Each structure stands twice: as C-alpha cells, then as structure tokens.
C-alpha cells in the first residue's frame, strides 16, 4: 500500500503489446527527473551496434560470430513471444 500511495509503481510498455509494472525510483529531487524510463533491452538487442561502433567489426565478421554461436543478436519484435 505504501509503494502505491507514494507513486512508486509505474506502468511501462513491455514492447510486446502489453504493460509491465515496475518500481519507480523512491528518490524525489526538486530539479531533476528520476525514475523508470522503460524496460531493459532484450538479450543481444544491441550486440551488432556495439560490435560495429566500438570494436569496428564489419557485418561479415559479426555474422560469422553469430553462426559460430559466440554472439546472439536479437532485435525486438512485437509479434514474437516474450522471453
């Protein structure tokens, strides 16, 4: 009851067509925004971007890592089942 009364539960789009409730930040600051901004990234969602931008890997090298099972890259899909 206290969590709800303090506005600490917020609903967030789960990127799969539903809603998930998460705990908002308990801290309140007069000149700053804090709290839940969204759900966590899917496992592997940003792998390709990181490999390209930070490590300089090209698409062929990333594809080879995926085929070898070393790297899992997954883009979110609203129609896909939730993990």
PDB file of N, CA and C in Angstrom:
ATOM      1  N   UNK A   1       0.810  -1.210   0.000  1.00  0.00           N
ATOM      2  CA  UNK A   1       0.000   0.000   0.000  1.00  0.00           C
ATOM      3  C   UNK A   1       0.855   1.277   0.000  1.00  0.00           C
ATOM      4  N   UNK A   2       1.962   1.273   0.754  1.00  0.00           N
ATOM      5  CA  UNK A   2       2.806   2.470   0.807  1.00  0.00           C
ATOM      6  C   UNK A   2       3.460   2.746  -0.543  1.00  0.00           C
ATOM      7  N   UNK A   3       3.884   1.690  -1.220  1.00  0.00           N
ATOM      8  CA  UNK A   3       4.522   1.847  -2.526  1.00  0.00           C
ATOM      9  C   UNK A   3       3.552   2.493  -3.506  1.00  0.00           C
ATOM     10  N   UNK A   4       2.323   2.028  -3.530  1.00  0.00           N
ATOM     11  CA  UNK A   4       1.324   2.599  -4.421  1.00  0.00           C
ATOM     12  C   UNK A   4       0.976   4.030  -4.018  1.00  0.00           C
ATOM     13  N   UNK A   5       0.856   4.284  -2.733  1.00  0.00           N
ATOM     14  CA  UNK A   5       0.492   5.624  -2.259  1.00  0.00           C
ATOM     15  C   UNK A   5       1.562   6.657  -2.596  1.00  0.00           C
ATOM     16  N   UNK A   6       2.818   6.246  -2.642  1.00  0.00           N
ATOM     17  CA  UNK A   6       3.917   7.171  -2.953  1.00  0.00           C
ATOM     18  C   UNK A   6       4.167   7.276  -4.453  1.00  0.00           C
ATOM     19  N   UNK A   7       3.350   6.620  -5.260  1.00  0.00           N
ATOM     20  CA  UNK A   7       3.520   6.686  -6.708  1.00  0.00           C
ATOM     21  C   UNK A   7       4.756   5.953  -7.185  1.00  0.00           C
ATOM     22  N   UNK A   8       5.147   4.917  -6.478  1.00  0.00           N
ATOM     23  CA  UNK A   8       6.366   4.205  -6.820  1.00  0.00           C
ATOM     24  C   UNK A   8       6.161   3.074  -7.827  1.00  0.00           C
ATOM     25  N   UNK A   9       4.921   2.768  -8.170  1.00  0.00           N
ATOM     26  CA  UNK A   9       4.653   1.786  -9.216  1.00  0.00           C
ATOM     27  C   UNK A   9       4.242   2.525 -10.476  1.00  0.00           C
ATOM     28  N   UNK A  10       4.931   2.237 -11.560  1.00  0.00           N
ATOM     29  CA  UNK A  10       4.589   2.866 -12.831  1.00  0.00           C
ATOM     30  C   UNK A  10       4.408   1.783 -13.880  1.00  0.00           C
ATOM     31  N   UNK A  11       3.539   2.039 -14.824  1.00  0.00           N
ATOM     32  CA  UNK A  11       3.330   1.085 -15.910  1.00  0.00           C
ATOM     33  C   UNK A  11       4.191   1.504 -17.095  1.00  0.00           C
ATOM     34  N   UNK A  12       4.779   0.505 -17.733  1.00  0.00           N
ATOM     35  CA  UNK A  12       5.660   0.735 -18.869  1.00  0.00           C
ATOM     36  C   UNK A  12       5.276  -0.242 -19.967  1.00  0.00           C
ATOM     37  N   UNK A  13       5.302   0.227 -21.207  1.00  0.00           N
ATOM     38  CA  UNK A  13       5.049  -0.630 -22.358  1.00  0.00           C
ATOM     39  C   UNK A  13       6.139  -1.696 -22.405  1.00  0.00           C
ATOM     40  N   UNK A  14       5.741  -2.952 -22.502  1.00  0.00           N
ATOM     41  CA  UNK A  14       6.737  -4.032 -22.484  1.00  0.00           C
ATOM     42  C   UNK A  14       7.297  -4.369 -23.861  1.00  0.00           C
ATOM     43  N   UNK A  15       6.982  -3.579 -24.879  1.00  0.00           N
ATOM     44  CA  UNK A  15       7.438  -3.738 -26.263  1.00  0.00           C
ATOM     45  C   UNK A  15       6.919  -5.010 -26.905  1.00  0.00           C
ATOM     46  N   UNK A  16       6.014  -5.674 -26.237  1.00  0.00           N
ATOM     47  CA  UNK A  16       5.428  -6.884 -26.808  1.00  0.00           C
ATOM     48  C   UNK A  16       3.916  -6.759 -26.898  1.00  0.00           C
ATOM     49  N   UNK A  17       3.413  -5.553 -26.773  1.00  0.00           N
ATOM     50  CA  UNK A  17       1.979  -5.318 -26.855  1.00  0.00           C
ATOM     51  C   UNK A  17       1.280  -5.303 -25.511  1.00  0.00           C
ATOM     52  N   UNK A  18       2.034  -5.389 -24.432  1.00  0.00           N
ATOM     53  CA  UNK A  18       1.434  -5.394 -23.105  1.00  0.00           C
ATOM     54  C   UNK A  18       2.029  -4.324 -22.217  1.00  0.00           C
ATOM     55  N   UNK A  19       1.716  -4.427 -20.963  1.00  0.00           N
ATOM     56  CA  UNK A  19       2.188  -3.470 -19.970  1.00  0.00           C
ATOM     57  C   UNK A  19       2.811  -4.227 -18.814  1.00  0.00           C
ATOM     58  N   UNK A  20       3.876  -3.679 -18.283  1.00  0.00           N
ATOM     59  CA  UNK A  20       4.523  -4.256 -17.116  1.00  0.00           C
ATOM     60  C   UNK A  20       4.615  -3.156 -16.061  1.00  0.00           C
ATOM     61  N   UNK A  21       4.446  -3.527 -14.800  1.00  0.00           N
ATOM     62  CA  UNK A  21       4.556  -2.566 -13.707  1.00  0.00           C
ATOM     63  C   UNK A  21       5.919  -2.732 -13.054  1.00  0.00           C
ATOM     64  N   UNK A  22       6.597  -1.619 -12.883  1.00  0.00           N
ATOM     65  CA  UNK A  22       7.921  -1.638 -12.264  1.00  0.00           C
ATOM     66  C   UNK A  22       7.950  -0.635 -11.118  1.00  0.00           C
ATOM     67  N   UNK A  23       8.910  -0.828 -10.246  1.00  0.00           N
ATOM     68  CA  UNK A  23       9.067   0.091  -9.127  1.00  0.00           C
ATOM     69  C   UNK A  23       9.787   1.336  -9.604  1.00  0.00           C
ATOM     70  N   UNK A  24       9.198   2.478  -9.357  1.00  0.00           N
ATOM     71  CA  UNK A  24       9.794   3.760  -9.706  1.00  0.00           C
ATOM     72  C   UNK A  24      10.851   4.108  -8.663  1.00  0.00           C
ATOM     73  N   UNK A  25      11.666   5.060  -8.961  1.00  0.00           N
ATOM     74  CA  UNK A  25      12.692   5.491  -8.017  1.00  0.00           C
ATOM     75  C   UNK A  25      12.047   6.062  -6.756  1.00  0.00           C
ATOM     76  N   UNK A  26      12.527   5.684  -5.584  1.00  0.00           N
ATOM     77  CA  UNK A  26      11.969   6.229  -4.344  1.00  0.00           C
ATOM     78  C   UNK A  26      12.474   7.641  -4.051  1.00  0.00           C
ATOM     79  N   UNK A  27      13.468   8.090  -4.819  1.00  0.00           N
ATOM     80  CA  UNK A  27      14.057   9.401  -4.564  1.00  0.00           C
ATOM     81  C   UNK A  27      13.351  10.480  -5.367  1.00  0.00           C
ATOM     82  N   UNK A  28      13.125  11.617  -4.743  1.00  0.00           N
ATOM     83  CA  UNK A  28      12.482  12.750  -5.406  1.00  0.00           C
ATOM     84  C   UNK A  28      13.404  13.955  -5.265  1.00  0.00           C
ATOM     85  N   UNK A  29      13.709  14.589  -6.378  1.00  0.00           N
ATOM     86  CA  UNK A  29      14.556  15.769  -6.378  1.00  0.00           C
ATOM     87  C   UNK A  29      13.780  16.920  -7.016  1.00  0.00           C
ATOM     88  N   UNK A  30      13.961  18.100  -6.493  1.00  0.00           N
ATOM     89  CA  UNK A  30      13.184  19.237  -6.974  1.00  0.00           C
ATOM     90  C   UNK A  30      13.546  19.642  -8.401  1.00  0.00           C
ATOM     91  N   UNK A  31      14.791  19.514  -8.793  1.00  0.00           N
ATOM     92  CA  UNK A  31      15.213  19.974 -10.118  1.00  0.00           C
ATOM     93  C   UNK A  31      15.725  18.861 -11.022  1.00  0.00           C
ATOM     94  N   UNK A  32      15.346  17.636 -10.748  1.00  0.00           N
ATOM     95  CA  UNK A  32      15.832  16.532 -11.571  1.00  0.00           C
ATOM     96  C   UNK A  32      14.732  15.494 -11.759  1.00  0.00           C
ATOM     97  N   UNK A  33      14.762  14.880 -12.929  1.00  0.00           N
ATOM     98  CA  UNK A  33      13.842  13.785 -13.199  1.00  0.00           C
ATOM     99  C   UNK A  33      14.539  12.467 -12.885  1.00  0.00           C
ATOM    100  N   UNK A  34      13.837  11.596 -12.235  1.00  0.00           N
ATOM    101  CA  UNK A  34      14.383  10.269 -11.975  1.00  0.00           C
ATOM    102  C   UNK A  34      13.254   9.268 -12.104  1.00  0.00           C
ATOM    103  N   UNK A  35      13.628   8.039 -12.254  1.00  0.00           N
ATOM    104  CA  UNK A  35      12.615   7.000 -12.316  1.00  0.00           C
ATOM    105  C   UNK A  35      12.762   6.104 -13.517  1.00  0.00           C
ATOM    106  N   UNK A  36      11.805   5.223 -13.647  1.00  0.00           N
ATOM    107  CA  UNK A  36      11.812   4.229 -14.714  1.00  0.00           C
ATOM    108  C   UNK A  36      11.553   4.912 -16.054  1.00  0.00           C
ATOM    109  N   UNK A  37      12.375   4.574 -17.035  1.00  0.00           N
ATOM    110  CA  UNK A  37      12.221   5.151 -18.374  1.00  0.00           C
ATOM    111  C   UNK A  37      11.736   4.132 -19.385  1.00  0.00           C
ATOM    112  N   UNK A  38      11.866   2.869 -19.054  1.00  0.00           N
ATOM    113  CA  UNK A  38      11.464   1.827 -19.976  1.00  0.00           C
ATOM    114  C   UNK A  38      11.987   0.488 -19.512  1.00  0.00           C
ATOM    115  N   UNK A  39      11.634  -0.532 -20.241  1.00  0.00           N
ATOM    116  CA  UNK A  39      12.077  -1.875 -19.884  1.00  0.00           C
ATOM    117  C   UNK A  39      13.518  -2.074 -20.334  1.00  0.00           C
ATOM    118  N   UNK A  40      14.160  -3.066 -19.777  1.00  0.00           N
ATOM    119  CA  UNK A  40      15.544  -3.375 -20.149  1.00  0.00           C
ATOM    120  C   UNK A  40      15.600  -3.875 -21.583  1.00  0.00           C
ATOM    121  N   UNK A  41      16.748  -3.749 -22.182  1.00  0.00           N
ATOM    122  CA  UNK A  41      16.956  -4.234 -23.544  1.00  0.00           C
ATOM    123  C   UNK A  41      16.829  -5.753 -23.576  1.00  0.00           C
ATOM    124  N   UNK A  42      16.409  -6.263 -24.713  1.00  0.00           N
ATOM    125  CA  UNK A  42      16.390  -7.713 -24.911  1.00  0.00           C
ATOM    126  C   UNK A  42      17.826  -8.216 -24.964  1.00  0.00           C
ATOM    127  N   UNK A  43      18.020  -9.441 -24.555  1.00  0.00           N
ATOM    128  CA  UNK A  43      19.358 -10.029 -24.613  1.00  0.00           C
ATOM    129  C   UNK A  43      19.856  -9.999 -26.055  1.00  0.00           C
ATOM    130  N   UNK A  44      20.999  -9.384 -26.264  1.00  0.00           N
ATOM    131  CA  UNK A  44      21.598  -9.319 -27.591  1.00  0.00           C
ATOM    132  C   UNK A  44      21.063  -8.212 -28.476  1.00  0.00           C
ATOM    133  N   UNK A  45      20.131  -7.417 -27.988  1.00  0.00           N
ATOM    134  CA  UNK A  45      19.490  -6.395 -28.828  1.00  0.00           C
ATOM    135  C   UNK A  45      20.494  -5.393 -29.408  1.00  0.00           C
ATOM    136  N   UNK A  46      21.494  -5.028 -28.670  1.00  0.00           N
ATOM    137  CA  UNK A  46      22.443  -4.012 -29.130  1.00  0.00           C
ATOM    138  C   UNK A  46      23.803  -4.578 -29.539  1.00  0.00           C
ATOM    139  N   UNK A  47      23.917  -5.894 -29.605  1.00  0.00           N
ATOM    140  CA  UNK A  47      25.209  -6.509 -29.900  1.00  0.00           C
ATOM    141  C   UNK A  47      25.811  -6.041 -31.217  1.00  0.00           C
ATOM    142  N   UNK A  48      25.000  -6.021 -32.277  1.00  0.00           N
ATOM    143  CA  UNK A  48      25.534  -5.629 -33.590  1.00  0.00           C
ATOM    144  C   UNK A  48      26.029  -4.189 -33.567  1.00  0.00           C
ATOM    145  N   UNK A  49      25.283  -3.301 -32.930  1.00  0.00           N
ATOM    146  CA  UNK A  49      25.694  -1.892 -32.857  1.00  0.00           C
ATOM    147  C   UNK A  49      27.004  -1.750 -32.087  1.00  0.00           C
ATOM    148  N   UNK A  50      27.117  -2.459 -30.975  1.00  0.00           N
ATOM    149  CA  UNK A  50      28.329  -2.386 -30.156  1.00  0.00           C
ATOM    150  C   UNK A  50      29.523  -2.930 -30.936  1.00  0.00           C
ATOM    151  N   UNK A  51      29.347  -4.066 -31.574  1.00  0.00           N
ATOM    152  CA  UNK A  51      30.452  -4.672 -32.321  1.00  0.00           C
ATOM    153  C   UNK A  51      30.911  -3.767 -33.463  1.00  0.00           C
ATOM    154  N   UNK A  52      29.966  -3.115 -34.136  1.00  0.00           N
ATOM    155  CA  UNK A  52      30.309  -2.219 -35.237  1.00  0.00           C
ATOM    156  C   UNK A  52      30.960  -0.930 -34.743  1.00  0.00           C
ATOM    157  N   UNK A  53      30.264  -0.259 -33.835  1.00  0.00           N
ATOM    158  CA  UNK A  53      30.675   1.089 -33.427  1.00  0.00           C
ATOM    159  C   UNK A  53      31.880   1.108 -32.491  1.00  0.00           C
ATOM    160  N   UNK A  54      31.954   0.167 -31.562  1.00  0.00           N
ATOM    161  CA  UNK A  54      33.039   0.200 -30.588  1.00  0.00           C
ATOM    162  C   UNK A  54      34.236  -0.667 -30.977  1.00  0.00           C
ATOM    163  N   UNK A  55      33.965  -1.775 -31.658  1.00  0.00           N
ATOM    164  CA  UNK A  55      35.052  -2.691 -31.999  1.00  0.00           C
ATOM    165  C   UNK A  55      35.449  -2.640 -33.464  1.00  0.00           C
ATOM    166  N   UNK A  56      34.641  -1.946 -34.278  1.00  0.00           N
ATOM    167  CA  UNK A  56      34.971  -1.808 -35.691  1.00  0.00           C
ATOM    168  C   UNK A  56      34.736  -3.055 -36.522  1.00  0.00           C
ATOM    169  N   UNK A  57      33.953  -4.011 -36.040  1.00  0.00           N
ATOM    170  CA  UNK A  57      33.678  -5.232 -36.794  1.00  0.00           C
ATOM    171  C   UNK A  57      32.736  -4.919 -37.946  1.00  0.00           C
ATOM    172  N   UNK A  58      32.949  -5.598 -39.080  1.00  0.00           N
ATOM    173  CA  UNK A  58      32.023  -5.436 -40.193  1.00  0.00           C
ATOM    174  C   UNK A  58      30.924  -6.497 -40.103  1.00  0.00           C
ATOM    175  N   UNK A  59      29.921  -6.366 -40.961  1.00  0.00           N
ATOM    176  CA  UNK A  59      28.778  -7.279 -40.923  1.00  0.00           C
ATOM    177  C   UNK A  59      29.154  -8.732 -41.109  1.00  0.00           C
ATOM    178  N   UNK A  60      30.118  -9.008 -41.992  1.00  0.00           N
ATOM    179  CA  UNK A  60      30.538 -10.396 -42.238  1.00  0.00           C
ATOM    180  C   UNK A  60      31.151 -11.026 -40.991  1.00  0.00           C
ATOM    181  N   UNK A  61      31.964 -10.245 -40.287  1.00  0.00           N
ATOM    182  CA  UNK A  61      32.607 -10.784 -39.080  1.00  0.00           C
ATOM    183  C   UNK A  61      31.564 -11.038 -37.986  1.00  0.00           C
ATOM    184  N   UNK A  62      30.602 -10.134 -37.857  1.00  0.00           N
ATOM    185  CA  UNK A  62      29.538 -10.304 -36.862  1.00  0.00           C
ATOM    186  C   UNK A  62      28.686 -11.519 -37.220  1.00  0.00           C
ATOM    187  N   UNK A  63      28.352 -11.665 -38.508  1.00  0.00           N
ATOM    188  CA  UNK A  63      27.574 -12.825 -38.955  1.00  0.00           C
ATOM    189  C   UNK A  63      28.301 -14.135 -38.640  1.00  0.00           C
ATOM    190  N   UNK A  64      29.620 -14.143 -38.830  1.00  0.00           N
ATOM    191  CA  UNK A  64      30.408 -15.346 -38.541  1.00  0.00           C
ATOM    192  C   UNK A  64      30.355 -15.689 -37.053  1.00  0.00           C
ATOM    193  N   UNK A  65      30.417 -14.672 -36.203  1.00  0.00           N
ATOM    194  CA  UNK A  65      30.318 -14.907 -34.762  1.00  0.00           C
ATOM    195  C   UNK A  65      28.946 -15.458 -34.384  1.00  0.00           C
ATOM    196  N   UNK A  66      27.905 -14.957 -35.044  1.00  0.00           N
ATOM    197  CA  UNK A  66      26.556 -15.470 -34.782  1.00  0.00           C
ATOM    198  C   UNK A  66      26.435 -16.924 -35.225  1.00  0.00           C
ATOM    199  N   UNK A  67      26.940 -17.228 -36.404  1.00  0.00           N
ATOM    200  CA  UNK A  67      26.874 -18.614 -36.903  1.00  0.00           C
ATOM    201  C   UNK A  67      27.627 -19.567 -35.993  1.00  0.00           C
ATOM    202  N   UNK A  68      28.731 -19.095 -35.400  1.00  0.00           N
ATOM    203  CA  UNK A  68      29.533 -19.932 -34.508  1.00  0.00           C
ATOM    204  C   UNK A  68      28.918 -20.051 -33.118  1.00  0.00           C
ATOM    205  N   UNK A  69      27.844 -19.294 -32.873  1.00  0.00           N
ATOM    206  CA  UNK A  69      27.186 -19.348 -31.572  1.00  0.00           C
ATOM    207  C   UNK A  69      27.874 -18.526 -30.497  1.00  0.00           C
ATOM    208  N   UNK A  70      28.846 -17.718 -30.908  1.00  0.00           N
ATOM    209  CA  UNK A  70      29.576 -16.875 -29.966  1.00  0.00           C
ATOM    210  C   UNK A  70      28.756 -15.649 -29.600  1.00  0.00           C
ATOM    211  N   UNK A  71      27.986 -15.164 -30.533  1.00  0.00           N
ATOM    212  CA  UNK A  71      27.236 -13.921 -30.372  1.00  0.00           C
ATOM    213  C   UNK A  71      25.779 -14.151 -30.705  1.00  0.00           C
ATOM    214  N   UNK A  72      24.899 -13.601 -29.887  1.00  0.00           N
ATOM    215  CA  UNK A  72      23.468 -13.660 -30.150  1.00  0.00           C
ATOM    216  C   UNK A  72      22.984 -12.237 -30.343  1.00  0.00           C
ATOM    217  N   UNK A  73      22.476 -11.942 -31.527  1.00  0.00           N
ATOM    218  CA  UNK A  73      21.926 -10.615 -31.786  1.00  0.00           C
ATOM    219  C   UNK A  73      20.443 -10.768 -32.015  1.00  0.00           C
ATOM    220  N   UNK A  74      19.676 -10.056 -31.236  1.00  0.00           N
ATOM    221  CA  UNK A  74      18.224 -10.175 -31.334  1.00  0.00           C
ATOM    222  C   UNK A  74      17.612  -8.794 -31.335  1.00  0.00           C
ATOM    223  N   UNK A  75      16.853  -8.504 -32.336  1.00  0.00           N
ATOM    224  CA  UNK A  75      16.096  -7.266 -32.394  1.00  0.00           C
ATOM    225  C   UNK A  75      14.699  -7.550 -31.862  1.00  0.00           C
ATOM    226  N   UNK A  76      14.124  -6.618 -31.103  1.00  0.00           N
ATOM    227  CA  UNK A  76      12.776  -6.856 -30.571  1.00  0.00           C
ATOM    228  C   UNK A  76      11.747  -6.943 -31.693  1.00  0.00           C
ATOM    229  N   UNK A  77      10.757  -7.783 -31.486  1.00  0.00           N
ATOM    230  CA  UNK A  77       9.673  -7.950 -32.430  1.00  0.00           C
ATOM    231  C   UNK A  77       8.391  -8.066 -31.639  1.00  0.00           C
ATOM    232  N   UNK A  78       7.470  -7.149 -31.844  1.00  0.00           N
ATOM    233  CA  UNK A  78       6.225  -7.114 -31.068  1.00  0.00           C
ATOM    234  C   UNK A  78       5.427  -8.402 -31.218  1.00  0.00           C
ATOM    235  N   UNK A  79       5.543  -9.066 -32.366  1.00  0.00           N
ATOM    236  CA  UNK A  79       4.761 -10.279 -32.590  1.00  0.00           C
ATOM    237  C   UNK A  79       5.434 -11.514 -31.989  1.00  0.00           C
ATOM    238  N   UNK A  80       6.706 -11.387 -31.637  1.00  0.00           N
ATOM    239  CA  UNK A  80       7.439 -12.540 -31.098  1.00  0.00           C
ATOM    240  C   UNK A  80       6.984 -12.825 -29.668  1.00  0.00           C
ATOM    241  N   UNK A  81       7.191 -14.040 -29.262  1.00  0.00           N
ATOM    242  CA  UNK A  81       6.846 -14.403 -27.900  1.00  0.00           C
ATOM    243  C   UNK A  81       7.791 -13.725 -26.926  1.00  0.00           C
ATOM    244  N   UNK A  82       7.324 -13.510 -25.738  1.00  0.00           N
ATOM    245  CA  UNK A  82       8.136 -12.845 -24.710  1.00  0.00           C
ATOM    246  C   UNK A  82       9.079 -13.843 -24.075  1.00  0.00           C
ATOM    247  N   UNK A  83      10.276 -13.360 -23.714  1.00  0.00           N
ATOM    248  CA  UNK A  83      11.249 -14.221 -23.037  1.00  0.00           C
ATOM    249  C   UNK A  83      11.024 -14.174 -21.558  1.00  0.00           C
TER     250      UNK A  83
END
